[in-house]
GROMACS .gro file of C-alpha atoms in nm:
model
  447
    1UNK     CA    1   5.872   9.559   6.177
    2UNK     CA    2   6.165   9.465   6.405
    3UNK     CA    3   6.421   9.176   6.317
    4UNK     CA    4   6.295   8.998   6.554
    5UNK     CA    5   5.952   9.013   6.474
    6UNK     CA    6   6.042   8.899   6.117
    7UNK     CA    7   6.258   8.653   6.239
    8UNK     CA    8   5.884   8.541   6.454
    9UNK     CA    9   5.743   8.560   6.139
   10UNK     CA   10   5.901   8.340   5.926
   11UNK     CA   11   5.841   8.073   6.226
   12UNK     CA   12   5.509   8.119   6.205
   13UNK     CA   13   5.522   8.005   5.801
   14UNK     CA   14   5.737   7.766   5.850
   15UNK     CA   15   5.566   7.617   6.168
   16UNK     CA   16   5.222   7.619   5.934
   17UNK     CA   17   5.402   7.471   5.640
   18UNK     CA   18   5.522   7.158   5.861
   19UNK     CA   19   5.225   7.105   6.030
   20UNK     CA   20   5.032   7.050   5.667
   21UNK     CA   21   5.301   6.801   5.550
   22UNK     CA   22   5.337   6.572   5.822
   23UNK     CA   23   4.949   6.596   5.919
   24UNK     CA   24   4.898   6.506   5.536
   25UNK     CA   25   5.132   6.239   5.501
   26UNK     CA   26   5.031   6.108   5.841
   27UNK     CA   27   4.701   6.076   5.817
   28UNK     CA   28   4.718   5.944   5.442
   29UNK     CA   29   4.981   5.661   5.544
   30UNK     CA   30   4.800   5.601   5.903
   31UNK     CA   31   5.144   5.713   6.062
   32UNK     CA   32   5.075   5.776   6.423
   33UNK     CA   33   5.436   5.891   6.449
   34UNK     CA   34   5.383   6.145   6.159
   35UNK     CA   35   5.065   6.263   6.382
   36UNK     CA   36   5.210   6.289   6.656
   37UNK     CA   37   5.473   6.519   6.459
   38UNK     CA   38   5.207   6.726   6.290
   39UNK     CA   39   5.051   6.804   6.635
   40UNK     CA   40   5.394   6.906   6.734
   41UNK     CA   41   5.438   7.124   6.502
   42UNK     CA   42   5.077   7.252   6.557
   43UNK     CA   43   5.193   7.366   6.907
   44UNK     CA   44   5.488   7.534   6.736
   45UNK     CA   45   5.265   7.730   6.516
   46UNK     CA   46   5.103   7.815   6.850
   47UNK     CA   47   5.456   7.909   6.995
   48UNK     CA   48   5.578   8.120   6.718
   49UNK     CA   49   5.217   8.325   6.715
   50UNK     CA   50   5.265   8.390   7.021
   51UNK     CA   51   5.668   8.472   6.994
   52UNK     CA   52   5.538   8.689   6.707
   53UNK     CA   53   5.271   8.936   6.920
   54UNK     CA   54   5.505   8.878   7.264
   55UNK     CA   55   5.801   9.064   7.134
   56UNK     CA   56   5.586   9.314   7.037
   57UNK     CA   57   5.460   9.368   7.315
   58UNK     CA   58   5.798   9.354   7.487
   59UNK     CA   59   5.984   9.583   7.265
   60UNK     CA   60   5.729   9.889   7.390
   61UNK     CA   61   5.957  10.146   7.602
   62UNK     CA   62   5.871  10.139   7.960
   63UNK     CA   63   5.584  10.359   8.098
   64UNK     CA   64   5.398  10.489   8.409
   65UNK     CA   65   5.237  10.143   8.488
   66UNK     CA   66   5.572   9.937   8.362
   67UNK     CA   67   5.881  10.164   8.522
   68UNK     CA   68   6.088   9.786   8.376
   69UNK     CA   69   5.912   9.839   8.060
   70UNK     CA   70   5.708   9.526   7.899
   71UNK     CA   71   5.973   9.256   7.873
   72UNK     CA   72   5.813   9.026   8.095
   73UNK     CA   73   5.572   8.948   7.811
   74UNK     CA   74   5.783   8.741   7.609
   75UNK     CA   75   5.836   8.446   7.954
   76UNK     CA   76   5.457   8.471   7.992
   77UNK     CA   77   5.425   8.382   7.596
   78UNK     CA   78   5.687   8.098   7.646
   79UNK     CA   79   5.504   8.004   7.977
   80UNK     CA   80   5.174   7.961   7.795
   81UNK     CA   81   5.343   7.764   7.515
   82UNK     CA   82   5.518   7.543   7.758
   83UNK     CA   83   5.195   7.447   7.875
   84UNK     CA   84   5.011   7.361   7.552
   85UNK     CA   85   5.264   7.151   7.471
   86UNK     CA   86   5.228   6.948   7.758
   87UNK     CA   87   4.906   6.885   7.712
   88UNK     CA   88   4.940   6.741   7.361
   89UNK     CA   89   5.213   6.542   7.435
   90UNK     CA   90   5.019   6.386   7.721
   91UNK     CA   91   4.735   6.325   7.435
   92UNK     CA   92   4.969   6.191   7.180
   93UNK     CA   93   5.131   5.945   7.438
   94UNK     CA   94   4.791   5.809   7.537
   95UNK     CA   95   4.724   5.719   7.193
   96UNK     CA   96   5.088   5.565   7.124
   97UNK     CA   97   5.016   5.336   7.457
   98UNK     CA   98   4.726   5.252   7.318
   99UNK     CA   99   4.768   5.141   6.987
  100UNK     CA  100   5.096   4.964   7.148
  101UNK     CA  101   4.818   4.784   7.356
  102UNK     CA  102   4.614   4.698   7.066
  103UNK     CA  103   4.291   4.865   7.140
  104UNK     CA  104   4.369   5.085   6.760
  105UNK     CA  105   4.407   4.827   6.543
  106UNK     CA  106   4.545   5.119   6.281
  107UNK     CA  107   4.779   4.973   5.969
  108UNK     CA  108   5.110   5.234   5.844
  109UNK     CA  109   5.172   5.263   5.488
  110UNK     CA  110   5.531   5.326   5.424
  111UNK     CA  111   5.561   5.437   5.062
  112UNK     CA  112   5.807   5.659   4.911
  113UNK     CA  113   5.632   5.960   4.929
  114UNK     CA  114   5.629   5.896   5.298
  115UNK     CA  115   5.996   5.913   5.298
  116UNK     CA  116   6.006   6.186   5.063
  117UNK     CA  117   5.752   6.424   5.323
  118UNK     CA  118   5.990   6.365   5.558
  119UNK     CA  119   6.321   6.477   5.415
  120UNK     CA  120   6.110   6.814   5.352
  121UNK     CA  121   6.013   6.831   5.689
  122UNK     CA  122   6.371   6.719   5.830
  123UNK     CA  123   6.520   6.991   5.575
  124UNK     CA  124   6.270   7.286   5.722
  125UNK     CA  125   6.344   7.188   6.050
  126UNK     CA  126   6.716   7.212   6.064
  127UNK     CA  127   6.672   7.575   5.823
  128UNK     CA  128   6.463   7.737   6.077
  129UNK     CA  129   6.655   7.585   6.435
  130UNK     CA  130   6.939   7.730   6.285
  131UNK     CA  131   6.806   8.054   6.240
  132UNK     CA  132   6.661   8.036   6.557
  133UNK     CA  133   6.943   8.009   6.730
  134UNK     CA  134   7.166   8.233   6.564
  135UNK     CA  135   6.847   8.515   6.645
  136UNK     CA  136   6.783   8.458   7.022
  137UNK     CA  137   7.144   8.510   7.055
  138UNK     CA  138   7.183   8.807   6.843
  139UNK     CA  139   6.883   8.965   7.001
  140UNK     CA  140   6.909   8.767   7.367
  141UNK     CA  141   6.532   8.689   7.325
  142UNK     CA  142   6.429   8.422   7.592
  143UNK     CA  143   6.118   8.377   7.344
  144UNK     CA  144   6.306   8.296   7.029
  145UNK     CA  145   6.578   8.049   7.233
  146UNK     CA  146   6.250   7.914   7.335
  147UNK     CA  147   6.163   7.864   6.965
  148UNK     CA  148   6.458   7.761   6.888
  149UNK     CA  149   6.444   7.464   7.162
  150UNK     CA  150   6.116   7.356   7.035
  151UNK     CA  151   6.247   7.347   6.676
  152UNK     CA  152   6.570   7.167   6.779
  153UNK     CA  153   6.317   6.862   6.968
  154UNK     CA  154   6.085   6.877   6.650
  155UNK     CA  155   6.383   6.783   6.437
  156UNK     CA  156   6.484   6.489   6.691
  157UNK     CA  157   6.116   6.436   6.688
  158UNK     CA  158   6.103   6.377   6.283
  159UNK     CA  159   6.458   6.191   6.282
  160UNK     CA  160   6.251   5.978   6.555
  161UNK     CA  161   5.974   5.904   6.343
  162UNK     CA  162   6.200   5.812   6.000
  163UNK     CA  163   6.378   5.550   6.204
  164UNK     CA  164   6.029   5.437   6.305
  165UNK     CA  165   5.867   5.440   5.976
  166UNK     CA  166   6.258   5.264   5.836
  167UNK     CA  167   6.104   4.988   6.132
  168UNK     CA  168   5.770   4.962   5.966
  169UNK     CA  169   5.888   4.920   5.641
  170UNK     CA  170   6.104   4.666   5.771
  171UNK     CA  171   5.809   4.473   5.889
  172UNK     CA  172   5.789   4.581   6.252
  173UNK     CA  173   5.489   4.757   6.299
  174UNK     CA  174   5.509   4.877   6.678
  175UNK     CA  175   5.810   5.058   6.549
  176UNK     CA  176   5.568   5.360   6.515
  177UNK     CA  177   5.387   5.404   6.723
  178UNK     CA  178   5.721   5.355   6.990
  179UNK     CA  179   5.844   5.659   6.765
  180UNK     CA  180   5.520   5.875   6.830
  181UNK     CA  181   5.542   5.761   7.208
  182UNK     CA  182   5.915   5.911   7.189
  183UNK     CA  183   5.823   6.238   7.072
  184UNK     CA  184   5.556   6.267   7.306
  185UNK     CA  185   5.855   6.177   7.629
  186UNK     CA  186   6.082   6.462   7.446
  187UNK     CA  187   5.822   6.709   7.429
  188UNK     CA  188   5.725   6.629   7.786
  189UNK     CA  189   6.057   6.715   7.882
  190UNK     CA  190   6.155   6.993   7.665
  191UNK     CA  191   5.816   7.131   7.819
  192UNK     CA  192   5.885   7.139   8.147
  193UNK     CA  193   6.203   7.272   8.157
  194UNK     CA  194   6.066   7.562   7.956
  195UNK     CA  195   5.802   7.618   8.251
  196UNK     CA  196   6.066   7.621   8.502
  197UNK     CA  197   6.313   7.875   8.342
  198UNK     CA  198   6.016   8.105   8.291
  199UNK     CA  199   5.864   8.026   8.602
  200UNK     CA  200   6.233   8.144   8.752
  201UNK     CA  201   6.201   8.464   8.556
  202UNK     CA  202   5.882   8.583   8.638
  203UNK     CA  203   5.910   8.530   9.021
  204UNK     CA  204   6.251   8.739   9.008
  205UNK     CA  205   6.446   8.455   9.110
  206UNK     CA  206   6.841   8.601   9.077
  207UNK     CA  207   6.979   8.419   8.805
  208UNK     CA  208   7.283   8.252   8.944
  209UNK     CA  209   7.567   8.322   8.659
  210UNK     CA  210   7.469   8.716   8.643
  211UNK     CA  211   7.495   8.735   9.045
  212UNK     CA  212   7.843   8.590   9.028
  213UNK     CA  213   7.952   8.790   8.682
  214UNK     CA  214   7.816   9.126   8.927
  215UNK     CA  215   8.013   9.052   9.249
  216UNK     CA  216   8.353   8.950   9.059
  217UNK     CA  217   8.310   9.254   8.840
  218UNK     CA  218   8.260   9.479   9.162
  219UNK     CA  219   8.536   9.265   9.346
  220UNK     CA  220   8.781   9.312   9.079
  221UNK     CA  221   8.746   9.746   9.146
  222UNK     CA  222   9.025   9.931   9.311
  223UNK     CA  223   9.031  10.004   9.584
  224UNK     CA  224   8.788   9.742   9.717
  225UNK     CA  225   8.400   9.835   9.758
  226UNK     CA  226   8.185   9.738  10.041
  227UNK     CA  227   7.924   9.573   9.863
  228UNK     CA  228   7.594   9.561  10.166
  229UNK     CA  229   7.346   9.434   9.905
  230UNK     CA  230   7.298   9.299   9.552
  231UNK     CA  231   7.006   9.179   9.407
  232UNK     CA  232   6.909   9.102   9.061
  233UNK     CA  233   6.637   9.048   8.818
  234UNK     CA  234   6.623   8.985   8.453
  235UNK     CA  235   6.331   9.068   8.167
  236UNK     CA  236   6.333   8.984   7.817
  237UNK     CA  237   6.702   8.877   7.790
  238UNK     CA  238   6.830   9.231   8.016
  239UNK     CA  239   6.930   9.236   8.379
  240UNK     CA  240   6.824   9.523   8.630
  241UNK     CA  241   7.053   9.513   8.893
  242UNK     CA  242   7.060   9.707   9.213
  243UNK     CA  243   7.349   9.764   9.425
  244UNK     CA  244   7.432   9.943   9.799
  245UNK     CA  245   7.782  10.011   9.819
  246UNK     CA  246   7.930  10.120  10.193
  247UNK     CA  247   8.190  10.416  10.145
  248UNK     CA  248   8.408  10.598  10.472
  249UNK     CA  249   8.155  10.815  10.653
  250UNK     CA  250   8.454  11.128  10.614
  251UNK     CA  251   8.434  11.078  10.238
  252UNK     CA  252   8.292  11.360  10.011
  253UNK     CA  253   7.963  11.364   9.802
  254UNK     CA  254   8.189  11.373   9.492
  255UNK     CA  255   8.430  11.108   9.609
  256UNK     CA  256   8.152  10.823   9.708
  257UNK     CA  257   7.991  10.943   9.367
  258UNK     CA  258   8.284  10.855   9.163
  259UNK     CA  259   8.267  10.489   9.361
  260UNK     CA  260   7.940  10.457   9.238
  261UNK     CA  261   7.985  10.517   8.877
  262UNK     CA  262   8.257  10.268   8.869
  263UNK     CA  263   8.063  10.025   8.980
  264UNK     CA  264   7.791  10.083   8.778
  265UNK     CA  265   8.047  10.030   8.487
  266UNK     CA  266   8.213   9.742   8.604
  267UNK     CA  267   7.892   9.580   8.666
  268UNK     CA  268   7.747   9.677   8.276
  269UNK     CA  269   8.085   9.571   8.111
  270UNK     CA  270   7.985   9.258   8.257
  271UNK     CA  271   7.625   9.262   8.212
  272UNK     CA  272   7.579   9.391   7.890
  273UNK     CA  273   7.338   9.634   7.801
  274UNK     CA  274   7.186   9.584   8.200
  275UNK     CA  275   7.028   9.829   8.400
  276UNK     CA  276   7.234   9.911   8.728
  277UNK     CA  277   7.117  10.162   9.047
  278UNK     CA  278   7.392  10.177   9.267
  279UNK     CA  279   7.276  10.360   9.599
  280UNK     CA  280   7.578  10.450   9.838
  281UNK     CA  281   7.537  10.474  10.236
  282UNK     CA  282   7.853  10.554  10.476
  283UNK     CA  283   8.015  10.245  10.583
  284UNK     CA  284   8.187  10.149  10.937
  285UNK     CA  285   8.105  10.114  11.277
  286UNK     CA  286   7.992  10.444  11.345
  287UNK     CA  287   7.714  10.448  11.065
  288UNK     CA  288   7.620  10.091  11.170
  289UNK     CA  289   7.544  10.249  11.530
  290UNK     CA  290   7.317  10.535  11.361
  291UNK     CA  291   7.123  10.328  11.178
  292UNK     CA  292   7.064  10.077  11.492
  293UNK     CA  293   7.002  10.394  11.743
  294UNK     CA  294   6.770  10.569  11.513
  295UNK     CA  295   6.587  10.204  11.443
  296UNK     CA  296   6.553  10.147  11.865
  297UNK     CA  297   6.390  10.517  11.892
  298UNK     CA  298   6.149  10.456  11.604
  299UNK     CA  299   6.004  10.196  11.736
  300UNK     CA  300   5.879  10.359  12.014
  301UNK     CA  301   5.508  10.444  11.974
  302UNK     CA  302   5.424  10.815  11.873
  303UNK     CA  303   5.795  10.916  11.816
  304UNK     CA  304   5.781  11.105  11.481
  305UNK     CA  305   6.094  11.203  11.408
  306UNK     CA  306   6.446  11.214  11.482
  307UNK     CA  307   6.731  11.428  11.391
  308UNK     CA  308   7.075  11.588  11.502
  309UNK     CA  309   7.159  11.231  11.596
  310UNK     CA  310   7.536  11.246  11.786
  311UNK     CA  311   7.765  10.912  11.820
  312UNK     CA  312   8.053  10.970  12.053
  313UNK     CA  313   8.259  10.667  12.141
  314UNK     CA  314   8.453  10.722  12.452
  315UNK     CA  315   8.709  10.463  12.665
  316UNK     CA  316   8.353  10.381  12.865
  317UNK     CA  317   8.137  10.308  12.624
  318UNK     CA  318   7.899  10.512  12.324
  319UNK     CA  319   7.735  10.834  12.434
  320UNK     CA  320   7.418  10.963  12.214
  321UNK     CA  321   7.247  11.263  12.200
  322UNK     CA  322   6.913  11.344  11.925
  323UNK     CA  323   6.652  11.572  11.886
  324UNK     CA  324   6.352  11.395  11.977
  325UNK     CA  325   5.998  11.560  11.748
  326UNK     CA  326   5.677  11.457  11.961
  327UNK     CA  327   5.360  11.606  11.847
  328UNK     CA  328   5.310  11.970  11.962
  329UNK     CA  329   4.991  11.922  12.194
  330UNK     CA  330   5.141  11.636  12.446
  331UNK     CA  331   5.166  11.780  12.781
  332UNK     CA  332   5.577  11.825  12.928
  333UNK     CA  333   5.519  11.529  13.151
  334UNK     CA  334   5.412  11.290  12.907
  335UNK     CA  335   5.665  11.396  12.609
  336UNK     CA  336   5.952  11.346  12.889
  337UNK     CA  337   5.784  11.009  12.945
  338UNK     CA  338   5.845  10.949  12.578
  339UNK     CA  339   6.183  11.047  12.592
  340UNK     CA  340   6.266  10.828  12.909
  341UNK     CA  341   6.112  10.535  12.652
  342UNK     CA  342   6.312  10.649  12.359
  343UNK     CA  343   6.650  10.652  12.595
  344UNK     CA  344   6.587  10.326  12.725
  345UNK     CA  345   6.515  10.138  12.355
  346UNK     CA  346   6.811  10.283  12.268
  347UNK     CA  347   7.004  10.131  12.566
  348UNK     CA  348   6.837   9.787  12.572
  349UNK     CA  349   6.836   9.767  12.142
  350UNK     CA  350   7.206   9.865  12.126
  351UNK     CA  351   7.450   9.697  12.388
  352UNK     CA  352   7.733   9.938  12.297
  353UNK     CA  353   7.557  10.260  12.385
  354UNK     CA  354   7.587  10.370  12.813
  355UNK     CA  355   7.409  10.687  12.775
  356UNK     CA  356   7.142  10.877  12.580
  357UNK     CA  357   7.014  11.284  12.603
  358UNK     CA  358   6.727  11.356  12.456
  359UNK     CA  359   6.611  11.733  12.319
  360UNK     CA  360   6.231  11.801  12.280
  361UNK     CA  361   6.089  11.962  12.018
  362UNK     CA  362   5.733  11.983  11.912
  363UNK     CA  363   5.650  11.871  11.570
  364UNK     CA  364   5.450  12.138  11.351
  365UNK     CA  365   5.089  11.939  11.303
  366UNK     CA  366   4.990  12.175  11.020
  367UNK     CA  367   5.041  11.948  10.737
  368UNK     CA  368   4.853  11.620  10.890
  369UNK     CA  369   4.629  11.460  10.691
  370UNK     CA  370   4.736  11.646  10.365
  371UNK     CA  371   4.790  11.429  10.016
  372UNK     CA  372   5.017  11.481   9.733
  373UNK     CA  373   4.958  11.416   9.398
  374UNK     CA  374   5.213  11.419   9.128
  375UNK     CA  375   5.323  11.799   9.189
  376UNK     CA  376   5.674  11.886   9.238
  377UNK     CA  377   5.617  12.226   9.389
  378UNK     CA  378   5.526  12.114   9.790
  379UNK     CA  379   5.811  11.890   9.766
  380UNK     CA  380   6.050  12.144   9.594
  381UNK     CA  381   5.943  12.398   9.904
  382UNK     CA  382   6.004  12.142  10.172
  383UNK     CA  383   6.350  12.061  10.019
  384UNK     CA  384   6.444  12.455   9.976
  385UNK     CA  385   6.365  12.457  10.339
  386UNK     CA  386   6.619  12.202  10.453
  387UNK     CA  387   6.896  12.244  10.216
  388UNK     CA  388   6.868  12.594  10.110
  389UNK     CA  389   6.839  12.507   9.718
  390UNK     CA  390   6.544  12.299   9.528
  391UNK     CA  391   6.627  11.945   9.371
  392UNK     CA  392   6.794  11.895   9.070
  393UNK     CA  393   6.521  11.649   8.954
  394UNK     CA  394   6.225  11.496   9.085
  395UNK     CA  395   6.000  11.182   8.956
  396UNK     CA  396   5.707  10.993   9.100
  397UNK     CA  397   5.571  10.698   9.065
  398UNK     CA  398   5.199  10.550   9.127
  399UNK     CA  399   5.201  10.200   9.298
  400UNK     CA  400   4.932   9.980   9.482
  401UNK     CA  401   5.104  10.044   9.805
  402UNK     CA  402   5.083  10.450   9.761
  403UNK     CA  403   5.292  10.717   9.583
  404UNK     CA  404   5.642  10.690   9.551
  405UNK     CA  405   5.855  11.043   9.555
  406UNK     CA  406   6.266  11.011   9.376
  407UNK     CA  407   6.454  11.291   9.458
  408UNK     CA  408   6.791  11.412   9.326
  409UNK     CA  409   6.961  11.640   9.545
  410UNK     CA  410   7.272  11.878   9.459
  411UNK     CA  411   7.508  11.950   9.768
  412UNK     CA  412   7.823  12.085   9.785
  413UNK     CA  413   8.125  11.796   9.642
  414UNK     CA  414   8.320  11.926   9.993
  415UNK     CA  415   8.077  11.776  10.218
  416UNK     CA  416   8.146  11.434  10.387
  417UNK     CA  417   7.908  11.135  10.329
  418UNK     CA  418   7.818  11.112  10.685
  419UNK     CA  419   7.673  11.478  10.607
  420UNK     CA  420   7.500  11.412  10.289
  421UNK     CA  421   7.351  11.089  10.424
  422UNK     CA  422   7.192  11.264  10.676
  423UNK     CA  423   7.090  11.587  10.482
  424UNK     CA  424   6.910  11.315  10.295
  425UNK     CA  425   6.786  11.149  10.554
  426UNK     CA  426   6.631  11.490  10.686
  427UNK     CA  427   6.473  11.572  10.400
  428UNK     CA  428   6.328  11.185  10.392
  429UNK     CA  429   6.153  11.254  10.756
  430UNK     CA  430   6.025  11.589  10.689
  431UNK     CA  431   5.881  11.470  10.366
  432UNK     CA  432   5.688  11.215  10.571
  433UNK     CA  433   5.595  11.427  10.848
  434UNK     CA  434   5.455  11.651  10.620
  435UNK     CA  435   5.334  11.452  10.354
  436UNK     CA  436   5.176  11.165  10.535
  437UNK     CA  437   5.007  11.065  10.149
  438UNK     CA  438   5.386  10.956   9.999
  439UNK     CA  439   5.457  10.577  10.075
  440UNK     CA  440   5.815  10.566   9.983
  441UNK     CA  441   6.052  10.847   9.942
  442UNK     CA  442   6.389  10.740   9.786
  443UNK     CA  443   6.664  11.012   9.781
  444UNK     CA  444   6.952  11.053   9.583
  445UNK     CA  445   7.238  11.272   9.647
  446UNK     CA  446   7.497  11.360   9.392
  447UNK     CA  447   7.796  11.682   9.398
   0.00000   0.00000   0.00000
């Protein structure tokens, strides 16, 4: 059993032992306060059972249907707590309004044994907050912080109803049942900002303190990074953050490599024990014109594929010349028609580019309709036949919207990352041309 999971534990005894004194000592004294308590502590019990089988749950290693692993679990078992103790504390405030009212005519007995059940409880409750606390931190469990919230309002709860019952005694009798309706407001509250912290989790919302600790940990590197994109997510207390880093199109494989894994350590030093993907792309003005040429002759209808793509600025303006793949059976007259469409997308789409040659080439049909499953070999051929040598590694992974394809590809540390962007790129289209079943093909180059 893990720490934490003992740590779960001994909330769930605790939670149980709590819930027996104050429903005993409320219920024998007519304490609606002390009910209200119990109840409270019922819901804990509820929390810390399900603390207890979420971290389980959470601490299994990630798998083919959870690549992020099972973290998640732990915000859904907060979520569902969050919202059984709203419900109760709606309940328990009903009743305080209406004995307040006087529609429960209910008399409180405040003996000493009254008194004495709640020093016990008051005692448990400030034993297990504390150890609580000091857990969720150890362990960054958004679970047992929850816990440790809920014990933390249970002891302002039971400090609520003493002074209440101290009213009683006094001979104020609404002091009691104002006492159970104040429990019932601080669990209302405590409530719903557990929903919305959870809710923030499990819709990926970025948190806001790990975005900034990310960009003024990749600011802070030397010399400066382009940074084009950052987004974050956390799970179970860890952060998976993925980064795309612009780097000069004349720098080497090895070069925008080394860029990468310093961000990816300046980004865990100050996101502990994070996740980080750092994918690097050629930066400037030149690779912002590829990217915006190739997207204008995509979008024309039945273009395929693209490739030998040439930006030349000159004192007039941006020349462009491609290879242009059409499907092999179109007759001359309508592929040049295609090509007149591709050259003037490209001239309307980008306002910098004055002229555009095109170079047919039919694209081999073979392949159509063919699916891949979870083999490496087709892909390891189609790679070999780009690049001359296979990947280094290769990984898939089965989603709703189709198979997705990682590849790791080796090229020489010499080569610019203009050239290994669009070695990958090739590889990317001729994967898809070929392999029409792959949804998403991600490729990573490294020297």
């Amino acid at each position: 059993m893990t720490p934490q999971r003992r740590v779960a534990l001994v909330s769930v005894g605790a939670a149980m032992a709590l819930m027996g004194i104050k429903l005993a000592a409320g219920l024998a004294s007519g304490s609606l306060g002390l009910v209200s308590e119990a109840l409270h502590s019922g819901t804990d019990l509820v929390a810390a059972l399900l603390t207890f089988f979420a971290i389980g749950v959470a601490g299994r290693p990630a798998d083919r249907s959870h690549p992020y692993g099972h973290g998640k679990a732990e915000h859904l078992a907060a979520l569902a707590e969050a919202f059984v103790l709203l419900l109760v504390s709606v309940a328990v405030g009903a009743l305080a309004v209406a004995r307040l009212a006087g529609w429960i005519e209910i008399e409180t007995t405040t003996a000493w044994w009254v008194f004495a059940a709640v020093g016990v409880v008051i005692a448990i409750d400030v034993s297990r907050t504390v150890a609580s606390v000091r857990a969720s931190r150890q362990y960054s469990s958004p679970a047992l912080a929850s816990n440790a919230l809920h014990f933390g309002s249970d002891l302002i709860g039971t400090m609520a109803v003493l002074a209440g019952l101290i009213a009683v005694r006094a001979g104020w009798q609404a002091g009691d049942s104002l006492a159970a309706l104040f429990v019932a407001c601080l669990v209302i509250a405590a409530a719903t900002r557990l929903i919305r912290r959870n809710v923030d989790v499990l819709m990926d919302r970025a948190p806001d303190d790990a975005v900034r600790a990310a960009r003024a940990a990749i600011a802070a590197i030397e010399p400066p990074v382009e940074v084009r994109r950052l987004r974050l997510r956390e799970a179970a207390g860890r952060t998976f953050t993925d980064v795309v880093i612009g780097v000069s199109p004349g720098a080497a494989v090895g070069q925008g490599h080394a860029v990468a894994d310093r961000v990816e350590a300046a980004v865990q030093q100050a996101l502990p024990g994070g996740d980080v993907v750092v994918h690097v792309e050629p930066a400037g003005q030149e690779a912002l014109l590829r990217e915006r040429v190739q997207e204008a002759a995509m979008s024309v209808a039945r273009v395929r594929e693209i490739h030998n793509l040439s930006v030349i600025e000159l004192p007039d303006g941006v020349h462009v010349s491609l290879h242009l793949k059409l499907p092999g059976e179109l007759s001359l007259d309508v592929a040049h028609a295609l090509a007149e469409q591709v050259e003037h997308a490209i001239v309307a789409g980008v306002a910098e580019v004055i002229d555009v040659q095109t170079h047919l080439e039919p694209l081999a049909e073979a392949a159509s309709g063919r699916e891949v499953d979870d083999d490496p070999a087709e892909l390891e051929r189609i790679v070999l036949a780009v690049t001359g040598s296979p990947p280094r590694a290769v990984r898939f992974l089965h989603t709703d919207e189709g198979l997705v394809v990682f590849l790791t590809l080796g090229l020489d540390p010499t080569a610019s990352l203009a050239e290994a962007h669009g070695t990958a790129s090739h590889v990317e289209q001729q994967i898809r041309g070929e392999l029409p079943g792959v949804a998403e093909v991600i490729v990573h180059t490294e020297p």
